[in-house]
mmCIF file of C-alpha atoms in Angstrom:
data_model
loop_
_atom_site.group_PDB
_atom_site.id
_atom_site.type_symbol
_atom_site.label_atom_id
_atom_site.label_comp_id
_atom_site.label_asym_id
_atom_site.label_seq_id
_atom_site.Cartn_x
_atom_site.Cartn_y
_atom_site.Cartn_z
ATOM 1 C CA UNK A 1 11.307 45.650 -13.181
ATOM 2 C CA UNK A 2 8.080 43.829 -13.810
ATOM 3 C CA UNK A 3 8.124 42.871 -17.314
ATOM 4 C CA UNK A 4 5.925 41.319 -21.107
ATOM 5 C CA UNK A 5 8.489 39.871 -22.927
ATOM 6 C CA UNK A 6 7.982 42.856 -25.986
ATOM 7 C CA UNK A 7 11.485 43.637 -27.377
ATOM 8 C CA UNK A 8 9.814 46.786 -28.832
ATOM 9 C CA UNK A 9 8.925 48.438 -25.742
ATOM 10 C CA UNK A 10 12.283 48.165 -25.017
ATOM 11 C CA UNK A 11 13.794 49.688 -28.207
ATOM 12 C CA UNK A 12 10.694 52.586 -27.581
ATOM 13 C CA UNK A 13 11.895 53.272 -24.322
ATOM 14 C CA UNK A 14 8.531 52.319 -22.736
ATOM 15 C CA UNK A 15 9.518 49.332 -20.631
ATOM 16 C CA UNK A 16 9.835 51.273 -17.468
ATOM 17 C CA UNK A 17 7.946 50.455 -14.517
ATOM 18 C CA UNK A 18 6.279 47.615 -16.326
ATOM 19 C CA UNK A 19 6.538 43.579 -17.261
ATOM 20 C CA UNK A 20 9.212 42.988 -19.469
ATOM 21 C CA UNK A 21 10.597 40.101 -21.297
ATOM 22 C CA UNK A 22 13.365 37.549 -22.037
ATOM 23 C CA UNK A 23 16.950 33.612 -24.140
ATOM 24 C CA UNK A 24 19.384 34.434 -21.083
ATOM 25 C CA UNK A 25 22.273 31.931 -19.905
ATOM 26 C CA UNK A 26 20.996 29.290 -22.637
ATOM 27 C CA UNK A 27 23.453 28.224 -25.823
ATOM 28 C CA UNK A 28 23.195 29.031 -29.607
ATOM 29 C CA UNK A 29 21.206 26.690 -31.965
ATOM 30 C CA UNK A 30 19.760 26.030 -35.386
ATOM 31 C CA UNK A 31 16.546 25.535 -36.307
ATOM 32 C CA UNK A 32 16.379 22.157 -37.235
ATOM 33 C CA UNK A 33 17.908 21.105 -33.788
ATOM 34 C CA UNK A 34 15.046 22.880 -31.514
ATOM 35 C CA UNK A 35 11.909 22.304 -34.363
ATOM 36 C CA UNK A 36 10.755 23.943 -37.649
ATOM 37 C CA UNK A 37 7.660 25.148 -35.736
ATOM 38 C CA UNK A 38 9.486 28.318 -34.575
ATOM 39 C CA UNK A 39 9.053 31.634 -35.987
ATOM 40 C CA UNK A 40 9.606 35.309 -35.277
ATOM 41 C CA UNK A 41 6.883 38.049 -35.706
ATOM 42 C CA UNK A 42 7.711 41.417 -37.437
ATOM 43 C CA UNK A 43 5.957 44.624 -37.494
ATOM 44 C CA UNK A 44 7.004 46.922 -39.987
ATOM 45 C CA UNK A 45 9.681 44.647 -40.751
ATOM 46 C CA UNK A 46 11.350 44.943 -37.190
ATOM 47 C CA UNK A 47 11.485 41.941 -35.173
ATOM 48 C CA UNK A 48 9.905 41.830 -31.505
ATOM 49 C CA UNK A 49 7.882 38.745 -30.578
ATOM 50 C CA UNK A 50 8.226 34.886 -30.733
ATOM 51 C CA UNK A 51 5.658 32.582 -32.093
ATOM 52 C CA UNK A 52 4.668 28.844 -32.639
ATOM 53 C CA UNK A 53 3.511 27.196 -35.808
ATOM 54 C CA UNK A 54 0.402 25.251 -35.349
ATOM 55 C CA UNK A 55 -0.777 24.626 -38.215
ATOM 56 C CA UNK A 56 0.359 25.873 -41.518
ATOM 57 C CA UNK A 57 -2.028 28.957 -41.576
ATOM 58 C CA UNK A 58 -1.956 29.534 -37.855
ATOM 59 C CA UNK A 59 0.976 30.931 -35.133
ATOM 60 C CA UNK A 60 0.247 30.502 -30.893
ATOM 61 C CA UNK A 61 2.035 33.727 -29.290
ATOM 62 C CA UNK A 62 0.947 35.865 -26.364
ATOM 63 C CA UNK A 63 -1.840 38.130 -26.271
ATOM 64 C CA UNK A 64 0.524 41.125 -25.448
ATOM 65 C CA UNK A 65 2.037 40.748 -28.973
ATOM 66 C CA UNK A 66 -1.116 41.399 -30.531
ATOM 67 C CA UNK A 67 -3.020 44.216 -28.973
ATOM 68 C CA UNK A 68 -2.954 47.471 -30.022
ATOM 69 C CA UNK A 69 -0.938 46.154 -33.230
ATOM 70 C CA UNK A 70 -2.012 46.076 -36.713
ATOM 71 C CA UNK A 71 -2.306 43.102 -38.456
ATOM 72 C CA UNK A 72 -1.660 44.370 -41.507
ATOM 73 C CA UNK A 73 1.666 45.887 -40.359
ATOM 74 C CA UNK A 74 2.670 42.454 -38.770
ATOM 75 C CA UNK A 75 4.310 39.473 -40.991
ATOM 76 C CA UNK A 76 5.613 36.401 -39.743
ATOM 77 C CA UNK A 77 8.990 34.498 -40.543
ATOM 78 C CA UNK A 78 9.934 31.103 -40.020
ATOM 79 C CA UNK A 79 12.815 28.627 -41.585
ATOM 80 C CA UNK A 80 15.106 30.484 -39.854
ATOM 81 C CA UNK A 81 17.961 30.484 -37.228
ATOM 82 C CA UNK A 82 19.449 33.813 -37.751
ATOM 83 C CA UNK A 83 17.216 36.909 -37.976
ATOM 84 C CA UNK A 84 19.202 38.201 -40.792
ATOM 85 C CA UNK A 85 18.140 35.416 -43.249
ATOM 86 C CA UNK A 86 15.471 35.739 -45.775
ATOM 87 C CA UNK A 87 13.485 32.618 -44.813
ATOM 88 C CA UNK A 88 9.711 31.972 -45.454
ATOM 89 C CA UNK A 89 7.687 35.644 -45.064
ATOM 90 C CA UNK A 90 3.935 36.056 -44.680
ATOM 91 C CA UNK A 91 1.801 38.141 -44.003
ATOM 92 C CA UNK A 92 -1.141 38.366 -41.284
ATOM 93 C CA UNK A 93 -4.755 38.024 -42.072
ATOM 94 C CA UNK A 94 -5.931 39.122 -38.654
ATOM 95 C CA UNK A 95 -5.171 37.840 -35.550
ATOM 96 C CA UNK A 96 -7.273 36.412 -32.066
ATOM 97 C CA UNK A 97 -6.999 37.485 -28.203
ATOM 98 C CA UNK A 98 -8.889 36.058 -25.176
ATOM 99 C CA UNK A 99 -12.177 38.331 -24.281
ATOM 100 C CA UNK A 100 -10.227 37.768 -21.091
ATOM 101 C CA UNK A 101 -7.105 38.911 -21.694
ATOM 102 C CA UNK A 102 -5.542 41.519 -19.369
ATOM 103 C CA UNK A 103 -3.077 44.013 -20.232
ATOM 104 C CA UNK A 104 -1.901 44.900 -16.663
ATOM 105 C CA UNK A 105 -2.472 40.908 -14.788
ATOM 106 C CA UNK A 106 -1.798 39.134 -18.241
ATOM 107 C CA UNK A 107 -4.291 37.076 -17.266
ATOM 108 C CA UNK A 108 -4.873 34.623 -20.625
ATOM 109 C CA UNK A 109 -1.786 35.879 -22.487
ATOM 110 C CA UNK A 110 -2.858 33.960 -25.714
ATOM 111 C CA UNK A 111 -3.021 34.804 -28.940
ATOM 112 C CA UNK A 112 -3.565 32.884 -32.302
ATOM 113 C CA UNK A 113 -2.289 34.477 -35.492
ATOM 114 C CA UNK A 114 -4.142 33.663 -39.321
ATOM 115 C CA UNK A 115 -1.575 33.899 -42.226
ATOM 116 C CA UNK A 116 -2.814 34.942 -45.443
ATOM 117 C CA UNK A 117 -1.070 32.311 -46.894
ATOM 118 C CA UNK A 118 0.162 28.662 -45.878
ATOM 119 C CA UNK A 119 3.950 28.954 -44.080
ATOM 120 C CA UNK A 120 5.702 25.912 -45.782
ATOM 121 C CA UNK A 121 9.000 25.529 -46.770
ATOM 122 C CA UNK A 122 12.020 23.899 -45.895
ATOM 123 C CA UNK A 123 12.574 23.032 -42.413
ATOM 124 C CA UNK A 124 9.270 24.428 -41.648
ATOM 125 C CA UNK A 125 7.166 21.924 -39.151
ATOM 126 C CA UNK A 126 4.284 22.325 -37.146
ATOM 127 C CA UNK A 127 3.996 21.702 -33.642
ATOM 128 C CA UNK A 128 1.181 19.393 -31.494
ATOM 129 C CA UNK A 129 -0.752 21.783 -28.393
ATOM 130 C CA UNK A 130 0.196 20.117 -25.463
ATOM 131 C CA UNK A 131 -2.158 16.937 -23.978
ATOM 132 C CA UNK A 132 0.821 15.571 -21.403
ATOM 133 C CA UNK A 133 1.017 16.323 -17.930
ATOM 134 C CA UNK A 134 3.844 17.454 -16.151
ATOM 135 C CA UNK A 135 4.750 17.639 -12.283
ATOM 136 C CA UNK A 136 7.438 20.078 -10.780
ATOM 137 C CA UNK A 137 10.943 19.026 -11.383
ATOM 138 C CA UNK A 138 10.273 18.855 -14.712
ATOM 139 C CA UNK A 139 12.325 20.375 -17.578
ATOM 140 C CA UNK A 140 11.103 22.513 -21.081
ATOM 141 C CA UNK A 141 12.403 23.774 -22.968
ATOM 142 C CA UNK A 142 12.452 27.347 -24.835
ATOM 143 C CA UNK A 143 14.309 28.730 -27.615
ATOM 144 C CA UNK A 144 14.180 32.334 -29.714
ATOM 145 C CA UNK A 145 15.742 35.450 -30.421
ATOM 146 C CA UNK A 146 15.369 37.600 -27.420
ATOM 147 C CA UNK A 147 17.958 40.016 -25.978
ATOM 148 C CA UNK A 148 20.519 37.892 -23.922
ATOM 149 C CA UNK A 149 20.591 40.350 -20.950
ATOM 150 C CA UNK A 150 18.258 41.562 -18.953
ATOM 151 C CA UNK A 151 18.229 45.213 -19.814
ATOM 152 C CA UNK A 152 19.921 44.763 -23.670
ATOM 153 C CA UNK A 153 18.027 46.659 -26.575
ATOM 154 C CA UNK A 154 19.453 44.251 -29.690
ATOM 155 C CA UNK A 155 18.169 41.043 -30.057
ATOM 156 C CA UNK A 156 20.374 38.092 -30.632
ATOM 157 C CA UNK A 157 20.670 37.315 -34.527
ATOM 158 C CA UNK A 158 21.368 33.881 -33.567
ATOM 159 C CA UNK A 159 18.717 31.760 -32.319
ATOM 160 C CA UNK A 160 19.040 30.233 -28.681
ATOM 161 C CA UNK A 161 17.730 27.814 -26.583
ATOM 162 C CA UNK A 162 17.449 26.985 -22.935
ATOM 163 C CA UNK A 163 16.293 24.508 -20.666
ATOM 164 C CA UNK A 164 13.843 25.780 -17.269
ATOM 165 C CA UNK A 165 12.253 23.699 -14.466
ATOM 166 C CA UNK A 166 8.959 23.620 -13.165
ATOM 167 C CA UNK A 167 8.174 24.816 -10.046
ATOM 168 C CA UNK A 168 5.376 24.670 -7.658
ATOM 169 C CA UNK A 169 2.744 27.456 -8.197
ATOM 170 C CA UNK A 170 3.139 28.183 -4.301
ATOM 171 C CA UNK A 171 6.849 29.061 -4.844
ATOM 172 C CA UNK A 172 6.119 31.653 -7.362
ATOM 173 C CA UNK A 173 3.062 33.050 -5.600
ATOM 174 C CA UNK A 174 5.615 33.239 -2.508
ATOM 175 C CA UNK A 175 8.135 35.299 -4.797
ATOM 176 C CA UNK A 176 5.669 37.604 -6.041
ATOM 177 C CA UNK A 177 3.880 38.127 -2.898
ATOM 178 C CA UNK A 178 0.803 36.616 -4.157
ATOM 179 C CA UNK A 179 0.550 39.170 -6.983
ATOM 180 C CA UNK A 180 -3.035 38.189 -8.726
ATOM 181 C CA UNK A 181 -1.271 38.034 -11.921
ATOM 182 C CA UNK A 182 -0.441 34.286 -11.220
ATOM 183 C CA UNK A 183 -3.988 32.745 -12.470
ATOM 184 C CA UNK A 184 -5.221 29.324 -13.432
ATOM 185 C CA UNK A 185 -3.813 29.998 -16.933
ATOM 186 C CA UNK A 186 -0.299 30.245 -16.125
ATOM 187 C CA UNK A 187 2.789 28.549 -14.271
ATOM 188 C CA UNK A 188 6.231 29.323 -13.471
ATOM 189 C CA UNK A 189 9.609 27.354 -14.349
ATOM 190 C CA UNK A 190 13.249 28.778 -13.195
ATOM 191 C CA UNK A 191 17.114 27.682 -13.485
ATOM 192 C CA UNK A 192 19.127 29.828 -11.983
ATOM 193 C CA UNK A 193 21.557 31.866 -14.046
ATOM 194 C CA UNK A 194 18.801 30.717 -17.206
ATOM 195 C CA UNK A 195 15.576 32.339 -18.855
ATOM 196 C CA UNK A 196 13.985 33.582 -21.284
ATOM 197 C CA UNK A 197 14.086 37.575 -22.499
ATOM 198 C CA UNK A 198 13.221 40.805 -23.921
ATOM 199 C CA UNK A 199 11.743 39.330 -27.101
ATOM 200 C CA UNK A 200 11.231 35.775 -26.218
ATOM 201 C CA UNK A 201 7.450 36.746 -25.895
ATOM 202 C CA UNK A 202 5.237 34.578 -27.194
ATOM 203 C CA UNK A 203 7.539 31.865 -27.630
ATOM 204 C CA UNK A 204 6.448 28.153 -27.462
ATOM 205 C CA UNK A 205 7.662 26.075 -24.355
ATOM 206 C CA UNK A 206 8.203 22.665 -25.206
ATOM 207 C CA UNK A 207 7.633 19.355 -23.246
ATOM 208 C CA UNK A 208 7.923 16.297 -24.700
ATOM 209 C CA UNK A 209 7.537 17.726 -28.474
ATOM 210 C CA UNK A 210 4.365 19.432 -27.507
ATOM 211 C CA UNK A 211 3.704 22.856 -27.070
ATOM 212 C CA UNK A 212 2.876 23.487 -23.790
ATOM 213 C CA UNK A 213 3.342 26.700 -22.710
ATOM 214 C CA UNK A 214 3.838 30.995 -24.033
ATOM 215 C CA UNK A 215 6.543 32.804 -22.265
ATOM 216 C CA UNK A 216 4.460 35.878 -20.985
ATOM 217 C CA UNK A 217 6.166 37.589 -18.230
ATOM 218 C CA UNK A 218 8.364 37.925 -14.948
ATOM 219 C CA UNK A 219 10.933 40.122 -13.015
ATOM 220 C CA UNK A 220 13.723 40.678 -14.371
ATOM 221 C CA UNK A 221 15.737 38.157 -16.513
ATOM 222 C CA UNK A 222 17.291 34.819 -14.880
ATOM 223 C CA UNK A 223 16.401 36.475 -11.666
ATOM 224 C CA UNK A 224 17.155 33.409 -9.262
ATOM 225 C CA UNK A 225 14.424 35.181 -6.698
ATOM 226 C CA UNK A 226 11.739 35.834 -9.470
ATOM 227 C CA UNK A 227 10.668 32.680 -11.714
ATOM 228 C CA UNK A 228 9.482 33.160 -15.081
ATOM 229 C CA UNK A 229 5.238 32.767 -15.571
ATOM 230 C CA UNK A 230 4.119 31.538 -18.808
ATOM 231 C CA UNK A 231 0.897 30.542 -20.057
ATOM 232 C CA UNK A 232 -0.148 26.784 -19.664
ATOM 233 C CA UNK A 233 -1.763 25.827 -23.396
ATOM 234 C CA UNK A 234 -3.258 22.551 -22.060
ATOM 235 C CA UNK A 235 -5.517 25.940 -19.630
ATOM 236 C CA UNK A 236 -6.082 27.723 -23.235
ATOM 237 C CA UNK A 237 -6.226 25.088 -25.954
ATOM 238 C CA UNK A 238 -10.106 25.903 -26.127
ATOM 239 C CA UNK A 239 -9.737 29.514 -27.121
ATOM 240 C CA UNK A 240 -6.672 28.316 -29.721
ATOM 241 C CA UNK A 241 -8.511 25.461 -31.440
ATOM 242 C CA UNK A 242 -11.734 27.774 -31.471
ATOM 243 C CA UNK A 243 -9.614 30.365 -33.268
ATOM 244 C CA UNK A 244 -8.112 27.730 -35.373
ATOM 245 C CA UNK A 245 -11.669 27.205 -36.508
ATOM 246 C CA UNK A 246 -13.046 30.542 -37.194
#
């Protein structure tokens, strides 16, 4: 099943014959052990997306956790490592997609979020958009709340993180037939038996304590033939930092 990373179409039984998402094969962890700057998004209170701190006011997800929702429905959580804790809550202003952004290629899946109010509080950080290069072999690193399984309709309450390495962007186009969904903007990282999930959407991928990638989409979860594509920031940090601005 080709699949966005939205726990929510899951849970409304829409995910079928389309991109779904994915922490699968990784280990529990706290907050303060994988970075302040993550935080989940709600919409009416229900959990279904990842996100990245930025800047105090401002959260980098993926475009396909933004359209077609309304901002005033969404909030945004952070301070965190189990869903069921209070933590920090705020509300969102309104939010920013890519002109480009495509709902069925995913091409540009970035979006930046505006909180109505700063998110600050303890163990809340920021995070850096990504100015390092990185060759294939390399590890990131992901973390959040998505299902566990590929197929599972709960979240995990816990907060997990896992490591995946970069491949070259002829592997992936090989695995997915040279689908056109594989643009400039993205890249693809795998370790077998490990991935993201349903609900890891928009989740920051981190390489050397920058933020350098979104988890957008792939096949399956930990799918050792299918490697996960996510959205390169250092191809987007334009469109973010002109967001940032606005």
């Amino acid at each position: 099943m080709w699949r966005p990373l939205l726990l929510t179409q899951l849970l409304l039984g829409l995910a079928n014959g389309q991109i779904q998402p994915r922490i699968v094969g990784g280990t529990t962890t706290t907050l303060s052990a994988v970075g302040g700057f993550v935080v989940n998004l709600r919409y009416n209170g229900t959990f279904y997306c990842g996100g990245s701190l930025v800047t105090s006011r401002h959260v980098v997800t993926a475009a396909h956790c933004l359209k077609g929702y309304q901002a005033g429905r969404m909030t945004v959580q952070g301070g965190v490592s189990q869903l069921s804790q209070s933590g920090v809550v705020r509300r969102v202003a309104r939010y920013f997609i890519p002109k480009g952004f495509s709902s069925s290629s995913l091409n540009w899946d970035v979006g930046v979020i505006q909180l109505q109010r700063a998110l600050t509080g303890s163990g809340i950080t920021t995070i850096p958009l990504c100015q390092v290069r990185w060759n294939p072999g390399d590890y990131m690193r992901v973390s959040g709340w998505g299902t566990t399984r590929y197929g599972g309709s709960s979240p995990s309450n816990q907060l997990r993180t896992v490591s995946i390495q970069l491949i070259r962007k002829k592997l992936c186009q090989s695995a997915y037939e040279g689908r056109d969904t594989l643009t400039g903007s993205t890249f693809c990282a795998r370790s077998g038996g490990r991935d993201s999930c349903s609900g890891d959407s928009g989740g920051g991928v981190i390489f050397k304590n920058q933020l350098c990638g979104i988890v957008s989409w792939g096949l399956g979860c930990a799918n050792a033939q299918y490697p996960g594509v996510y959205t390169s920031v250092r191809r987007v940090r334009g469109f973010i930092l002109r967001s940032i601005r606005k």
